[in-house]
CSV table of C-alpha atoms and ligand atoms in Angstrom, one decimal:
chain,number,residue,atom,x,y,z
T,1,MET,CA,0.0,0.0,0.0
T,2,ARG,CA,1.3,3.5,-0.9
T,3,THR,CA,2.3,5.7,2.1
T,4,ASP,CA,0.2,8.8,2.0
T,5,ILE,CA,2.5,11.5,3.4
T,6,VAL,CA,6.1,12.0,4.6
T,7,ILE,CA,6.8,14.0,7.7
T,8,GLY,CA,10.1,15.3,9.2
T,9,CYS,CA,11.2,17.8,11.9
T,10,ASP,CA,14.0,18.8,14.1
T,11,HIS,CA,14.2,18.8,17.9
T,12,ALA,CA,12.4,22.2,18.2
T,13,ALA,CA,9.2,20.7,16.7
T,14,PHE,CA,9.5,17.1,17.8
T,15,SER,CA,6.5,17.3,20.1
T,16,LEU,CA,4.3,19.0,17.4
T,17,LYS,CA,5.4,16.4,14.8
T,18,GLU,CA,4.3,13.6,17.1
T,19,THR,CA,0.9,15.3,17.6
T,20,ILE,CA,0.4,15.9,13.9
T,21,LYS,CA,1.5,12.3,13.1
T,22,SER,CA,-1.2,10.9,15.4
T,23,HIS,CA,-3.7,13.3,13.9
T,24,LEU,CA,-2.9,12.2,10.4
T,25,GLN,CA,-3.2,8.6,11.4
T,26,SER,CA,-6.6,9.3,13.0
T,27,ARG,CA,-7.7,10.7,9.6
T,28,GLY,CA,-6.8,7.2,8.2
T,29,LEU,CA,-3.6,8.4,6.5
T,30,THR,CA,-0.4,6.3,6.5
T,31,VAL,CA,2.7,8.4,7.5
T,32,ALA,CA,6.4,7.9,6.8
T,33,ASP,CA,8.3,9.6,9.7
T,34,THR,CA,11.9,10.5,8.7
T,35,GLY,CA,12.7,11.8,12.2
T,36,ALA,CA,13.9,13.5,14.3
T,37,HIS,CA,12.8,11.0,16.9
T,38,SER,CA,13.5,13.0,20.1
T,39,GLU,CA,14.1,16.4,21.5
T,40,ASP,CA,17.9,15.9,21.4
T,41,SER,CA,19.4,18.8,19.4
T,42,VAL,CA,20.0,18.0,15.7
T,43,ASP,CA,20.8,20.1,12.6
T,44,TYR,CA,17.6,20.7,10.7
T,45,PRO,CA,19.0,20.5,7.1
T,46,LYS,CA,19.3,16.7,7.1
T,47,PHE,CA,15.7,16.3,8.0
T,48,GLY,CA,14.6,18.9,5.4
T,49,ILE,CA,16.7,17.1,2.8
T,50,ASP,CA,15.0,13.7,3.5
T,51,VAL,CA,11.5,15.1,3.1
T,52,GLY,CA,12.5,17.4,0.2
T,53,ARG,CA,14.1,14.5,-1.7
T,54,ALA,CA,11.2,12.2,-1.0
T,55,VAL,CA,8.7,14.7,-2.6
T,56,SER,CA,11.0,15.8,-5.3
T,57,SER,CA,11.6,12.3,-6.5
T,58,GLY,CA,7.8,11.6,-6.7
T,59,ASP,CA,8.0,8.9,-4.0
T,60,PHE,CA,5.5,11.0,-2.0
T,61,GLU,CA,2.9,13.4,-3.4
T,62,LYS,CA,2.9,15.5,-0.2
T,63,GLY,CA,5.1,16.2,2.8
T,64,ILE,CA,5.1,18.1,6.1
T,65,LEU,CA,8.2,19.7,7.7
T,66,LEU,CA,8.5,21.3,11.1
T,67,CYS,CA,11.2,23.2,12.8
T,68,GLY,CA,11.2,26.0,15.4
T,69,THR,CA,10.1,28.8,13.0
T,70,GLY,CA,9.5,26.8,9.9
T,71,LEU,CA,12.0,29.1,8.1
T,72,GLY,CA,15.0,26.8,7.9
T,73,MET,CA,13.0,23.8,6.7
T,74,SER,CA,11.3,26.0,4.0
T,75,MET,CA,14.7,27.1,2.7
T,76,VAL,CA,16.1,23.6,2.6
T,77,ALA,CA,13.0,22.0,1.0
T,78,ASN,CA,12.6,24.6,-1.7
T,79,LYS,CA,16.1,23.8,-3.1
T,80,PHE,CA,14.7,20.6,-4.5
T,81,PRO,CA,13.2,20.5,-8.0
T,82,HIS,CA,9.4,20.3,-8.1
T,83,VAL,CA,9.2,21.0,-4.4
T,84,ARG,CA,6.8,23.9,-3.5
T,85,ALA,CA,7.2,24.2,0.3
T,86,ALA,CA,5.0,26.7,2.0
T,87,LEU,CA,5.5,28.1,5.5
T,88,CYS,CA,1.9,28.4,6.8
T,89,ASN,CA,1.6,29.4,10.4
T,90,ASP,CA,-1.9,30.8,9.7
T,91,LEU,CA,-5.0,29.4,8.0
T,92,PHE,CA,-5.2,31.9,5.2
T,93,SER,CA,-1.7,31.0,4.0
T,94,ALA,CA,-2.6,27.3,4.2
T,95,VAL,CA,-5.7,27.8,2.0
T,96,MET,CA,-3.9,30.0,-0.5
T,97,SER,CA,-0.8,27.8,-0.7
T,98,ARG,CA,-3.0,25.0,-2.0
T,99,ARG,CA,-5.4,27.1,-4.2
T,100,HIS,CA,-2.8,29.2,-5.9
T,101,ASN,CA,0.6,27.6,-5.4
T,102,ASP,CA,-0.3,23.9,-5.3
T,103,ALA,CA,2.1,23.6,-2.4
T,104,ASN,CA,3.3,20.0,-2.0
T,105,VAL,CA,5.2,20.5,1.3
T,106,LEU,CA,3.5,22.2,4.3
T,107,VAL,CA,6.0,23.8,6.7
T,108,LEU,CA,5.1,24.7,10.3
T,109,GLY,CA,6.9,26.5,13.1
T,110,GLY,CA,6.6,24.5,16.3
T,111,ARG,CA,7.7,27.5,18.4
T,112,VAL,CA,5.3,29.8,16.6
T,113,ILE,CA,1.9,28.1,16.7
T,114,GLY,CA,0.1,25.8,19.2
T,115,ASP,CA,-1.1,22.3,18.6
T,116,VAL,CA,-4.7,23.1,18.0
T,117,LEU,CA,-4.0,25.7,15.3
T,118,ALA,CA,-1.4,23.4,13.7
T,119,MET,CA,-3.9,20.6,13.3
T,120,GLU,CA,-6.5,23.0,11.8
T,121,ILE,CA,-3.8,24.2,9.4
T,122,VAL,CA,-2.9,20.6,8.5
T,123,ASP,CA,-6.6,19.7,7.8
T,124,THR,CA,-7.2,22.8,5.8
T,125,TRP,CA,-4.1,22.3,3.8
T,126,LEU,CA,-4.9,18.7,3.0
T,127,ASP,CA,-8.5,19.4,2.1
T,128,THR,CA,-8.0,22.4,-0.1
T,129,PRO,CA,-7.7,21.7,-3.9
T,130,PHE,CA,-5.4,23.5,-6.4
T,131,GLU,CA,-7.4,25.9,-8.6
T,132,GLY,CA,-5.3,25.3,-11.7
T,133,GLY,CA,-5.9,27.7,-14.7
T,134,ARG,CA,-3.8,30.8,-14.6
T,135,HIS,CA,-2.1,29.5,-11.5
T,136,GLN,CA,-0.9,26.4,-13.4
T,137,ARG,CA,0.6,28.8,-16.0
T,138,ARG,CA,2.5,30.5,-13.3
T,139,LEU,CA,3.8,27.3,-11.7
T,140,ASP,CA,4.9,26.1,-15.2
T,141,GLN,CA,7.3,29.1,-15.1
T,142,PHE,CA,9.1,27.5,-12.1
T,143,ASP,CA,10.6,25.0,-14.6
T,144,THR,CA,12.4,27.9,-16.3
T,145,ILE,CA,13.9,28.9,-12.9
T,146,GLU,CA,15.1,25.3,-12.4
T,147,ASP,CA,16.7,25.4,-15.9
T,148,MET,CA,18.4,28.7,-15.0
T,149,THR,CA,19.7,27.3,-11.7
T,150,ARG,CA,21.2,24.2,-13.5
T,151,GLU,CA,22.8,26.5,-16.1
T,152,SER,CA,24.5,28.7,-13.6
T,153,ALA,CA,25.6,25.7,-11.6
T,154,GLY,CA,27.4,24.5,-14.7
T,155,HIS,CA,29.5,27.7,-15.0
J,1,LIG,C1,16.7,25.4,16.2
J,1,LIG,O1,17.1,26.0,17.3
J,1,LIG,C2,16.1,26.3,15.2
J,1,LIG,O2,17.1,27.2,14.6
J,1,LIG,C3,15.4,25.6,14.1
J,1,LIG,O3,14.4,24.8,14.6
J,1,LIG,C4,14.6,26.4,13.0
J,1,LIG,O4,13.8,27.4,13.6
J,1,LIG,C5,15.5,27.0,11.9
J,1,LIG,O5,15.0,27.7,11.0
């Protein structure tokens, strides 16, 4: 059976990650947890890389990343081709990141929001469809950026 969603965090959001994982499972989703697995201090890039790579490769359609602010994880995940990671510490951003940006990674700040809001954001994000149309045209332009990045890396 295909695993529905991949989730990762650092120590700063370990507790929120556990809460969200249980919440996802209670929604009937299967979850791949790439760690961290405790509140022992770790470096967040490794965990952002694991989830970014898993979504970028197509192994997972969607992922969730958490760190203290959500900033570091967003920066890491958005370095991967085809990853559209959206830091959403409020409900409006969660809705719009799906409707207009077809975000495939939701990023949350464990030191910014509480558990109840975080779960509302997760539910909203998972349940909001992409609108397509002119927004798809705009997302198609991301491919050009990825080409430009590859070209400049070659020089
Ligand atoms: C860890 O202290 C903190 O820097 C990290 O969780 C995150 O907020 C980085 O952006």
